[in-house]
Structures are given as structure tokens and as C-alpha cells.
Amino acid sequence: MEGKKKHTVLEAVDLSIGYRSKRKETVVANGISFQCSKGELIGLVGANGIGKSTLLRTLCGMQAALGGTVSILDQSIASITPMALATHLSVVLTEAPSSKNLSVMEFVSLGRQPHTNWLGKLSSTDRETILRALEQTETLDLQQKKCYELSDGQMQRVAIARALAQDTPIIILDEPTTHLDLYHRAYILKLLKRLTKETQKTILFSTHEIDLAIQLSDTMIVMTPEAILVDEPCNLISQGHFNSLFPEDSIFFDSETGRFTVRE
């Protein structure tokens, strides 16, 4: 992508990601540069072990970059305090929440913590935001249920509701369709697409559902061993970049249909 996009909310410049210990530095990927704009749905794809989760953890400040910069709203993430960062960015991880004994209402209300006073008391604005988040994710009728009573699909919607209640301009999700059947995988990604349009939030998600990501994403980040590619899905298809994601003798990408098929 050339040139700086209008309304850029998240930007990586020459980013290097990986792990640092006292003895050595392990680079997972480097030379990563891209911009995410307001109201965009961005799909992050790549083979297992390529570094998708490492990239997301680095973007949201859970893991230090080995080099380069990450900026949110033109401010380096390294200079943002954890409390301030929680008002800029919310995260939905793959792992199930440890607080499954909470009711859905209690769980989603936790998203308001960065905005409440030191007593943690919810204001009328907080309660309105929580109810709106439940409505947007179609989980309003689940609010009195305990989280452990929910199906995987329902729990994922509730986790997204909590991120919406946090009311940040950016939401990052690490494989939000894991453990879901085909219908619920499509449902969750269509929900994310709708939310970007309704709320103008920037939503970045990693996924193995590459076919669905191609259909629904405004922009895609494709991680390959050779390079990190960032563009609109149609451009990535026309340039043949999806062909190199998997071994050609096993998986074939049909550029006409935008789908992967297994070679016989």
C-alpha cells in the first residue's frame, strides 16, 4: 500500500516480531509495514506457525517488538500507558475466559473498567454502552445466563460484546472462529463486517477461514515465509499471492472462485 491512508488508526513501520531472552533473540518475521484505517475489517491469514498470534500480541502491546514501531492514532504504543491503551484498543483472545462463573451481563460489564471511577461504579452512560453492545451482538437475551452455560458460538459473541462495551476505536481478535462449526464461523465474521460499518471501528482478526476472509475483509494481511503482503483481497488474488500459502501439490487456489481446493 503506497501513501498514508486517511484516518489511519493503527500503523506498523518496519516491524520485527519474535522473542527475546537473555541469551538470544528469535525473529519470527520482520520488515512488516501496513496501515489500518477507520471502519475497516482486516483479515490476517497465513499457515500455522507463521507468526499470526505473535504479530497480534505485538500490535496490542502484550509482547515487545524486536524492532520497528507500532502506532495507534499517531502515537507510539511504547509511549502509551496500559490504562490509556485500554481506551484505544480491546482484545478478544482464543482462550476461554477464566471468569465463566460470571453472568453475561457481569462479563460484558468488565469492558467498562477503563472508563469507570476508582470504585468501578457504572454510570448511566456505562450501562447504555453495555446494553448497546449486547444488542449489536444479538446477546441481549443471554444477559442473565452464566458464561459456562453458553455454547462456543454464544460465548464468542459475548466476548465481542465485551470488546464493544470497552468502546475502543480498534478491536483485535485472535482466531475468533476457533471451535465453531461452519455456520457460526460465517456468522461471526459477518457480524464483524457489520460492526465495522455500524460503529466505524477498525477490526483486525486472524483466521484460518481464508475463503471467508477473502469474501468479507476490506484489507488482508497475508503472512508467507518470504514476505508480508497487505492489500485488498481482489488485488492479492490477481497478483497470485494466495497460491503460495500452502504446498502446491496439496492445496490449489482457484482465482476464479476465490476458494482453496484439495488436489486429488
PDB file of C-alpha atoms in Angstrom:
ATOM      1  CA  MET A   1       0.000   0.000   0.000  1.00  0.00           C
ATOM      2  CA  GLU A   2       1.534   3.274  -1.055  1.00  0.00           C
ATOM      3  CA  GLY A   3       0.959   6.529   0.741  1.00  0.00           C
ATOM      4  CA  LYS A   4      -0.573   7.160   4.108  1.00  0.00           C
ATOM      5  CA  LYS A   5      -4.265   6.387   4.266  1.00  0.00           C
ATOM      6  CA  LYS A   6      -6.756   8.889   5.501  1.00  0.00           C
ATOM      7  CA  HIS A   7      -7.984   8.199   9.048  1.00  0.00           C
ATOM      8  CA  THR A   8      -5.185   5.733   9.822  1.00  0.00           C
ATOM      9  CA  VAL A   9      -5.746   4.388  13.341  1.00  0.00           C
ATOM     10  CA  LEU A  10      -3.183   1.583  13.548  1.00  0.00           C
ATOM     11  CA  GLU A  11       0.177   1.518  11.810  1.00  0.00           C
ATOM     12  CA  ALA A  12       3.230  -0.739  11.790  1.00  0.00           C
ATOM     13  CA  VAL A  13       6.503   0.513  10.326  1.00  0.00           C
ATOM     14  CA  ASP A  14       9.386  -1.880   9.594  1.00  0.00           C
ATOM     15  CA  LEU A  15       8.179  -4.045  12.464  1.00  0.00           C
ATOM     16  CA  SER A  16      10.215  -7.031  13.622  1.00  0.00           C
ATOM     17  CA  ILE A  17       8.429  -9.582  15.806  1.00  0.00           C
ATOM     18  CA  GLY A  18       9.597 -12.534  17.842  1.00  0.00           C
ATOM     19  CA  TYR A  19      11.038 -13.418  21.225  1.00  0.00           C
ATOM     20  CA  ARG A  20      13.915 -12.041  23.239  1.00  0.00           C
ATOM     21  CA  SER A  21      15.682 -13.843  26.072  1.00  0.00           C
ATOM     22  CA  LYS A  22      18.901 -13.160  27.976  1.00  0.00           C
ATOM     23  CA  ARG A  23      20.803 -15.448  25.629  1.00  0.00           C
ATOM     24  CA  LYS A  24      19.334 -14.739  22.214  1.00  0.00           C
ATOM     25  CA  GLU A  25      16.762 -13.063  20.032  1.00  0.00           C
ATOM     26  CA  THR A  26      14.440 -15.205  17.909  1.00  0.00           C
ATOM     27  CA  VAL A  27      12.943 -13.342  14.953  1.00  0.00           C
ATOM     28  CA  VAL A  28       9.625 -14.731  13.692  1.00  0.00           C
ATOM     29  CA  ALA A  29       9.063 -12.123  10.974  1.00  0.00           C
ATOM     30  CA  ASN A  30      10.467  -8.734  10.063  1.00  0.00           C
ATOM     31  CA  GLY A  31      10.043  -5.845   7.658  1.00  0.00           C
ATOM     32  CA  ILE A  32       6.319  -5.631   8.444  1.00  0.00           C
ATOM     33  CA  SER A  33       4.710  -2.341   7.408  1.00  0.00           C
ATOM     34  CA  PHE A  34       0.999  -1.612   6.993  1.00  0.00           C
ATOM     35  CA  GLN A  35      -1.766   0.810   7.933  1.00  0.00           C
ATOM     36  CA  CYS A  36      -5.301   0.083   9.156  1.00  0.00           C
ATOM     37  CA  SER A  37      -7.961   2.700   8.548  1.00  0.00           C
ATOM     38  CA  LYS A  38     -11.069   3.677  10.450  1.00  0.00           C
ATOM     39  CA  GLY A  39     -14.057   1.435   9.740  1.00  0.00           C
ATOM     40  CA  GLU A  40     -12.020  -1.307   8.061  1.00  0.00           C
ATOM     41  CA  LEU A  41     -12.260  -5.069   8.562  1.00  0.00           C
ATOM     42  CA  ILE A  42      -8.751  -6.508   8.217  1.00  0.00           C
ATOM     43  CA  GLY A  43      -8.165 -10.240   7.931  1.00  0.00           C
ATOM     44  CA  LEU A  44      -4.782 -11.690   8.931  1.00  0.00           C
ATOM     45  CA  VAL A  45      -4.028 -15.070   7.337  1.00  0.00           C
ATOM     46  CA  GLY A  46      -1.130 -17.463   6.919  1.00  0.00           C
ATOM     47  CA  ALA A  47      -0.098 -21.043   7.574  1.00  0.00           C
ATOM     48  CA  ASN A  48       0.164 -22.478  11.096  1.00  0.00           C
ATOM     49  CA  GLY A  49       3.282 -21.299  12.909  1.00  0.00           C
ATOM     50  CA  ILE A  50       3.906 -18.367  10.573  1.00  0.00           C
ATOM     51  CA  GLY A  51       3.555 -15.833  13.411  1.00  0.00           C
ATOM     52  CA  LYS A  52      -0.013 -14.504  13.260  1.00  0.00           C
ATOM     53  CA  SER A  53      -0.576 -14.611  17.028  1.00  0.00           C
ATOM     54  CA  THR A  54       2.889 -13.150  17.666  1.00  0.00           C
ATOM     55  CA  LEU A  55       2.054 -10.248  15.356  1.00  0.00           C
ATOM     56  CA  LEU A  56      -1.284  -9.594  17.087  1.00  0.00           C
ATOM     57  CA  ARG A  57       0.300  -9.718  20.554  1.00  0.00           C
ATOM     58  CA  THR A  58       2.926  -7.228  19.406  1.00  0.00           C
ATOM     59  CA  LEU A  59       0.340  -4.896  17.881  1.00  0.00           C
ATOM     60  CA  CYS A  60      -1.675  -4.773  21.106  1.00  0.00           C
ATOM     61  CA  GLY A  61       1.342  -4.296  23.377  1.00  0.00           C
ATOM     62  CA  MET A  62       1.226  -7.714  25.049  1.00  0.00           C
ATOM     63  CA  GLN A  63       4.637  -8.506  23.595  1.00  0.00           C
ATOM     64  CA  ALA A  64       7.520  -6.116  22.894  1.00  0.00           C
ATOM     65  CA  ALA A  65       8.596  -5.565  19.296  1.00  0.00           C
ATOM     66  CA  LEU A  66      12.136  -6.589  18.406  1.00  0.00           C
ATOM     67  CA  GLY A  67      12.400  -3.596  16.101  1.00  0.00           C
ATOM     68  CA  GLY A  68      10.344  -1.005  14.261  1.00  0.00           C
ATOM     69  CA  THR A  69       7.282   0.796  15.609  1.00  0.00           C
ATOM     70  CA  VAL A  70       3.581   0.305  16.239  1.00  0.00           C
ATOM     71  CA  SER A  71       1.448   3.457  16.412  1.00  0.00           C
ATOM     72  CA  ILE A  72      -2.161   3.945  17.478  1.00  0.00           C
ATOM     73  CA  LEU A  73      -3.782   7.205  16.404  1.00  0.00           C
ATOM     74  CA  ASP A  74      -0.297   8.546  15.510  1.00  0.00           C
ATOM     75  CA  GLN A  75       1.087   7.771  18.973  1.00  0.00           C
ATOM     76  CA  SER A  76       3.768   5.141  19.549  1.00  0.00           C
ATOM     77  CA  ILE A  77       2.334   2.242  21.532  1.00  0.00           C
ATOM     78  CA  ALA A  78       5.529   2.210  23.604  1.00  0.00           C
ATOM     79  CA  SER A  79       4.620   5.644  24.998  1.00  0.00           C
ATOM     80  CA  ILE A  80       1.009   4.780  25.908  1.00  0.00           C
ATOM     81  CA  THR A  81       0.306   3.696  29.499  1.00  0.00           C
ATOM     82  CA  PRO A  82      -1.594   0.414  29.983  1.00  0.00           C
ATOM     83  CA  MET A  83      -4.662   2.296  31.265  1.00  0.00           C
ATOM     84  CA  ALA A  84      -4.679   4.672  28.295  1.00  0.00           C
ATOM     85  CA  LEU A  85      -4.069   1.770  25.900  1.00  0.00           C
ATOM     86  CA  ALA A  86      -7.225   0.074  27.237  1.00  0.00           C
ATOM     87  CA  THR A  87      -9.227   3.061  25.975  1.00  0.00           C
ATOM     88  CA  HIS A  88      -7.664   2.776  22.497  1.00  0.00           C
ATOM     89  CA  LEU A  89      -7.655  -0.949  21.861  1.00  0.00           C
ATOM     90  CA  SER A  90      -9.610  -4.014  23.012  1.00  0.00           C
ATOM     91  CA  VAL A  91      -8.569  -7.636  22.530  1.00  0.00           C
ATOM     92  CA  VAL A  92     -10.511 -10.884  22.135  1.00  0.00           C
ATOM     93  CA  LEU A  93      -8.223 -13.887  22.609  1.00  0.00           C
ATOM     94  CA  THR A  94      -8.717 -17.516  21.576  1.00  0.00           C
ATOM     95  CA  GLU A  95      -8.519 -18.812  25.148  1.00  0.00           C
ATOM     96  CA  ALA A  96     -11.772 -19.251  27.062  1.00  0.00           C
ATOM     97  CA  PRO A  97     -12.235 -16.640  29.816  1.00  0.00           C
ATOM     98  CA  SER A  98     -11.330 -17.721  33.345  1.00  0.00           C
ATOM     99  CA  SER A  99     -14.409 -15.949  34.729  1.00  0.00           C
ATOM    100  CA  LYS A 100     -17.064 -18.345  33.393  1.00  0.00           C
ATOM    101  CA  ASN A 101     -18.998 -18.201  36.680  1.00  0.00           C
ATOM    102  CA  LEU A 102     -19.958 -14.616  35.863  1.00  0.00           C
ATOM    103  CA  SER A 103     -23.264 -13.841  34.225  1.00  0.00           C
ATOM    104  CA  VAL A 104     -23.135 -12.499  30.675  1.00  0.00           C
ATOM    105  CA  MET A 105     -24.102  -9.041  31.960  1.00  0.00           C
ATOM    106  CA  GLU A 106     -21.305  -9.112  34.543  1.00  0.00           C
ATOM    107  CA  PHE A 107     -18.770 -10.339  31.987  1.00  0.00           C
ATOM    108  CA  VAL A 108     -19.647  -7.704  29.380  1.00  0.00           C
ATOM    109  CA  SER A 109     -19.677  -5.007  32.088  1.00  0.00           C
ATOM    110  CA  LEU A 110     -15.984  -5.715  32.707  1.00  0.00           C
ATOM    111  CA  GLY A 111     -15.336  -3.988  29.397  1.00  0.00           C
ATOM    112  CA  ARG A 112     -16.196  -0.678  31.051  1.00  0.00           C
ATOM    113  CA  GLN A 113     -13.364  -0.892  33.618  1.00  0.00           C
ATOM    114  CA  PRO A 114     -11.041   1.518  31.757  1.00  0.00           C
ATOM    115  CA  HIS A 115     -13.788   4.157  31.837  1.00  0.00           C
ATOM    116  CA  THR A 116     -15.157   3.852  35.392  1.00  0.00           C
ATOM    117  CA  ASN A 117     -14.035   5.697  38.518  1.00  0.00           C
ATOM    118  CA  TRP A 118     -11.743   4.083  41.117  1.00  0.00           C
ATOM    119  CA  LEU A 119     -14.748   2.445  42.779  1.00  0.00           C
ATOM    120  CA  GLY A 120     -15.668   0.768  39.495  1.00  0.00           C
ATOM    121  CA  LYS A 121     -19.235   2.082  39.700  1.00  0.00           C
ATOM    122  CA  LEU A 122     -21.160   2.037  36.432  1.00  0.00           C
ATOM    123  CA  SER A 123     -22.734   5.281  35.292  1.00  0.00           C
ATOM    124  CA  SER A 124     -25.876   5.547  33.182  1.00  0.00           C
ATOM    125  CA  THR A 125     -23.605   6.046  30.150  1.00  0.00           C
ATOM    126  CA  ASP A 126     -21.734   2.844  31.025  1.00  0.00           C
ATOM    127  CA  ARG A 127     -24.985   0.888  31.283  1.00  0.00           C
ATOM    128  CA  GLU A 128     -26.226   2.289  27.965  1.00  0.00           C
ATOM    129  CA  THR A 129     -22.954   1.279  26.295  1.00  0.00           C
ATOM    130  CA  ILE A 130     -23.200  -2.251  27.721  1.00  0.00           C
ATOM    131  CA  LEU A 131     -26.786  -2.704  26.540  1.00  0.00           C
ATOM    132  CA  ARG A 132     -25.885  -1.375  23.100  1.00  0.00           C
ATOM    133  CA  ALA A 133     -23.019  -3.881  22.881  1.00  0.00           C
ATOM    134  CA  LEU A 134     -25.394  -6.726  23.799  1.00  0.00           C
ATOM    135  CA  GLU A 135     -27.878  -5.551  21.177  1.00  0.00           C
ATOM    136  CA  GLN A 136     -25.199  -5.241  18.481  1.00  0.00           C
ATOM    137  CA  THR A 137     -24.071  -8.836  19.071  1.00  0.00           C
ATOM    138  CA  GLU A 138     -27.617 -10.205  19.489  1.00  0.00           C
ATOM    139  CA  THR A 139     -26.855 -11.406  23.018  1.00  0.00           C
ATOM    140  CA  LEU A 140     -29.346  -9.261  24.949  1.00  0.00           C
ATOM    141  CA  ASP A 141     -31.489 -12.313  25.727  1.00  0.00           C
ATOM    142  CA  LEU A 142     -28.450 -14.069  27.238  1.00  0.00           C
ATOM    143  CA  GLN A 143     -27.594 -11.377  29.784  1.00  0.00           C
ATOM    144  CA  GLN A 144     -28.735 -13.336  32.864  1.00  0.00           C
ATOM    145  CA  LYS A 145     -27.159 -16.634  31.815  1.00  0.00           C
ATOM    146  CA  LYS A 146     -23.863 -17.769  33.316  1.00  0.00           C
ATOM    147  CA  CYS A 147     -20.972 -17.850  30.859  1.00  0.00           C
ATOM    148  CA  TYR A 148     -20.445 -21.579  31.472  1.00  0.00           C
ATOM    149  CA  GLU A 149     -23.986 -22.209  30.185  1.00  0.00           C
ATOM    150  CA  LEU A 150     -23.219 -20.780  26.756  1.00  0.00           C
ATOM    151  CA  SER A 151     -22.303 -22.594  23.566  1.00  0.00           C
ATOM    152  CA  ASP A 152     -18.972 -21.769  21.919  1.00  0.00           C
ATOM    153  CA  GLY A 153     -20.725 -19.557  19.370  1.00  0.00           C
ATOM    154  CA  GLN A 154     -22.671 -17.672  22.041  1.00  0.00           C
ATOM    155  CA  MET A 155     -19.535 -17.203  24.160  1.00  0.00           C
ATOM    156  CA  GLN A 156     -17.676 -15.759  21.197  1.00  0.00           C
ATOM    157  CA  ARG A 157     -20.451 -13.220  20.606  1.00  0.00           C
ATOM    158  CA  VAL A 158     -20.400 -12.320  24.305  1.00  0.00           C
ATOM    159  CA  ALA A 159     -16.617 -11.831  24.166  1.00  0.00           C
ATOM    160  CA  ILE A 160     -17.096  -9.493  21.207  1.00  0.00           C
ATOM    161  CA  ALA A 161     -19.819  -7.667  23.174  1.00  0.00           C
ATOM    162  CA  ARG A 162     -17.334  -7.101  25.990  1.00  0.00           C
ATOM    163  CA  ALA A 163     -14.843  -5.616  23.496  1.00  0.00           C
ATOM    164  CA  LEU A 164     -17.596  -3.365  22.129  1.00  0.00           C
ATOM    165  CA  ALA A 165     -18.523  -2.275  25.657  1.00  0.00           C
ATOM    166  CA  GLN A 166     -14.894  -1.224  26.113  1.00  0.00           C
ATOM    167  CA  ASP A 167     -15.678   1.250  23.305  1.00  0.00           C
ATOM    168  CA  THR A 168     -12.244   1.465  21.719  1.00  0.00           C
ATOM    169  CA  PRO A 169     -11.566   2.579  18.135  1.00  0.00           C
ATOM    170  CA  ILE A 170      -9.656  -0.678  17.489  1.00  0.00           C
ATOM    171  CA  ILE A 171     -10.650  -4.284  18.232  1.00  0.00           C
ATOM    172  CA  ILE A 172      -8.150  -7.121  17.714  1.00  0.00           C
ATOM    173  CA  LEU A 173      -9.323 -10.747  17.673  1.00  0.00           C
ATOM    174  CA  ASP A 174      -7.099 -13.823  17.616  1.00  0.00           C
ATOM    175  CA  GLU A 175      -8.861 -16.582  15.648  1.00  0.00           C
ATOM    176  CA  PRO A 176     -12.428 -15.735  16.715  1.00  0.00           C
ATOM    177  CA  THR A 177     -13.896 -18.692  14.798  1.00  0.00           C
ATOM    178  CA  THR A 178     -11.860 -21.440  16.502  1.00  0.00           C
ATOM    179  CA  HIS A 179     -14.023 -24.386  17.742  1.00  0.00           C
ATOM    180  CA  LEU A 180     -17.073 -23.159  15.780  1.00  0.00           C
ATOM    181  CA  ASP A 181     -18.987 -25.022  13.083  1.00  0.00           C
ATOM    182  CA  LEU A 182     -19.258 -23.656   9.542  1.00  0.00           C
ATOM    183  CA  TYR A 183     -22.488 -21.731  10.168  1.00  0.00           C
ATOM    184  CA  HIS A 184     -21.146 -19.997  13.282  1.00  0.00           C
ATOM    185  CA  ARG A 185     -17.781 -19.282  11.640  1.00  0.00           C
ATOM    186  CA  ALA A 186     -19.591 -17.433   8.866  1.00  0.00           C
ATOM    187  CA  TYR A 187     -21.930 -15.783  11.396  1.00  0.00           C
ATOM    188  CA  ILE A 188     -19.072 -14.374  13.495  1.00  0.00           C
ATOM    189  CA  LEU A 189     -17.162 -12.990  10.514  1.00  0.00           C
ATOM    190  CA  LYS A 190     -20.336 -11.464   9.035  1.00  0.00           C
ATOM    191  CA  LEU A 191     -21.000  -9.915  12.465  1.00  0.00           C
ATOM    192  CA  LEU A 192     -17.519  -8.353  12.465  1.00  0.00           C
ATOM    193  CA  LYS A 193     -18.122  -6.989   8.968  1.00  0.00           C
ATOM    194  CA  ARG A 194     -21.424  -5.452  10.041  1.00  0.00           C
ATOM    195  CA  LEU A 195     -19.886  -3.928  13.160  1.00  0.00           C
ATOM    196  CA  THR A 196     -17.205  -2.113  11.160  1.00  0.00           C
ATOM    197  CA  LYS A 197     -19.934  -0.476   9.084  1.00  0.00           C
ATOM    198  CA  GLU A 198     -22.267   0.323  12.008  1.00  0.00           C
ATOM    199  CA  THR A 199     -19.660   1.517  14.504  1.00  0.00           C
ATOM    200  CA  GLN A 200     -16.804   2.656  12.219  1.00  0.00           C
ATOM    201  CA  LYS A 201     -14.410   0.753  14.482  1.00  0.00           C
ATOM    202  CA  THR A 202     -11.315  -0.828  12.975  1.00  0.00           C
ATOM    203  CA  ILE A 203     -11.426  -4.600  13.469  1.00  0.00           C
ATOM    204  CA  LEU A 204      -8.353  -6.764  12.855  1.00  0.00           C
ATOM    205  CA  PHE A 205      -8.730 -10.537  13.158  1.00  0.00           C
ATOM    206  CA  SER A 206      -6.583 -13.577  12.462  1.00  0.00           C
ATOM    207  CA  THR A 207      -8.245 -16.613  10.959  1.00  0.00           C
ATOM    208  CA  HIS A 208      -7.789 -19.938   9.187  1.00  0.00           C
ATOM    209  CA  GLU A 209     -11.042 -19.266   7.314  1.00  0.00           C
ATOM    210  CA  ILE A 210      -9.209 -17.777   4.345  1.00  0.00           C
ATOM    211  CA  ASP A 211     -12.114 -18.229   1.903  1.00  0.00           C
ATOM    212  CA  LEU A 212     -14.460 -16.302   4.207  1.00  0.00           C
ATOM    213  CA  ALA A 213     -11.832 -13.659   4.940  1.00  0.00           C
ATOM    214  CA  ILE A 214     -11.374 -13.056   1.208  1.00  0.00           C
ATOM    215  CA  GLN A 215     -15.124 -12.504   0.803  1.00  0.00           C
ATOM    216  CA  LEU A 216     -15.620 -10.218   3.816  1.00  0.00           C
ATOM    217  CA  SER A 217     -12.380  -8.318   4.532  1.00  0.00           C
ATOM    218  CA  ASP A 218     -11.726  -4.807   3.247  1.00  0.00           C
ATOM    219  CA  THR A 219      -7.977  -5.431   3.544  1.00  0.00           C
ATOM    220  CA  MET A 220      -5.950  -8.582   4.133  1.00  0.00           C
ATOM    221  CA  ILE A 221      -2.537  -9.167   5.670  1.00  0.00           C
ATOM    222  CA  VAL A 222      -1.035 -12.335   4.185  1.00  0.00           C
ATOM    223  CA  MET A 223       1.956 -13.771   6.042  1.00  0.00           C
ATOM    224  CA  THR A 224       4.224 -16.029   3.990  1.00  0.00           C
ATOM    225  CA  PRO A 225       7.788 -17.225   4.686  1.00  0.00           C
ATOM    226  CA  GLU A 226       9.062 -14.832   2.021  1.00  0.00           C
ATOM    227  CA  ALA A 227       7.078 -11.653   2.721  1.00  0.00           C
ATOM    228  CA  ILE A 228       4.174  -9.944   4.492  1.00  0.00           C
ATOM    229  CA  LEU A 229       1.661  -8.812   1.875  1.00  0.00           C
ATOM    230  CA  VAL A 230      -1.022  -6.186   2.559  1.00  0.00           C
ATOM    231  CA  ASP A 231      -3.713  -5.202   0.074  1.00  0.00           C
ATOM    232  CA  GLU A 232      -7.362  -5.545  -0.889  1.00  0.00           C
ATOM    233  CA  PRO A 233      -8.374  -9.211  -1.440  1.00  0.00           C
ATOM    234  CA  CYS A 234      -9.088  -8.688  -5.159  1.00  0.00           C
ATOM    235  CA  ASN A 235      -5.581  -7.302  -5.731  1.00  0.00           C
ATOM    236  CA  LEU A 236      -3.961 -10.127  -3.766  1.00  0.00           C
ATOM    237  CA  ILE A 237      -5.888 -12.651  -5.879  1.00  0.00           C
ATOM    238  CA  SER A 238      -4.962 -11.025  -9.197  1.00  0.00           C
ATOM    239  CA  GLN A 239      -1.295 -10.914  -8.147  1.00  0.00           C
ATOM    240  CA  GLY A 240      -1.353 -14.642  -7.303  1.00  0.00           C
ATOM    241  CA  HIS A 241      -0.306 -14.239  -3.675  1.00  0.00           C
ATOM    242  CA  PHE A 242      -2.717 -16.836  -2.258  1.00  0.00           C
ATOM    243  CA  ASN A 243      -1.111 -19.506  -4.429  1.00  0.00           C
ATOM    244  CA  SER A 244       1.987 -19.553  -2.222  1.00  0.00           C
ATOM    245  CA  LEU A 245       0.275 -20.014   1.145  1.00  0.00           C
ATOM    246  CA  PHE A 246       0.281 -23.812   1.042  1.00  0.00           C
ATOM    247  CA  PRO A 247       2.254 -26.544  -0.810  1.00  0.00           C
ATOM    248  CA  GLU A 248       1.038 -26.552  -4.412  1.00  0.00           C
ATOM    249  CA  ASP A 249       0.967 -30.338  -4.577  1.00  0.00           C
ATOM    250  CA  SER A 250      -1.688 -30.445  -1.812  1.00  0.00           C
ATOM    251  CA  ILE A 251      -3.784 -27.271  -1.971  1.00  0.00           C
ATOM    252  CA  PHE A 252      -4.818 -25.331  -5.061  1.00  0.00           C
ATOM    253  CA  PHE A 253      -6.194 -21.777  -5.002  1.00  0.00           C
ATOM    254  CA  ASP A 254      -8.807 -21.087  -7.681  1.00  0.00           C
ATOM    255  CA  SER A 255      -8.554 -17.375  -8.522  1.00  0.00           C
ATOM    256  CA  GLU A 256     -11.884 -17.508 -10.379  1.00  0.00           C
ATOM    257  CA  THR A 257     -13.891 -18.603  -7.323  1.00  0.00           C
ATOM    258  CA  GLY A 258     -11.573 -17.242  -4.610  1.00  0.00           C
ATOM    259  CA  ARG A 259     -11.522 -20.640  -2.914  1.00  0.00           C
ATOM    260  CA  PHE A 260      -8.985 -23.291  -1.929  1.00  0.00           C
ATOM    261  CA  THR A 261      -9.443 -26.862  -3.100  1.00  0.00           C
ATOM    262  CA  VAL A 262      -7.607 -30.090  -2.295  1.00  0.00           C
ATOM    263  CA  ARG A 263      -5.660 -31.610  -5.172  1.00  0.00           C
ATOM    264  CA  GLU A 264      -6.544 -35.225  -5.843  1.00  0.00           C
TER     265      GLU A 264
END
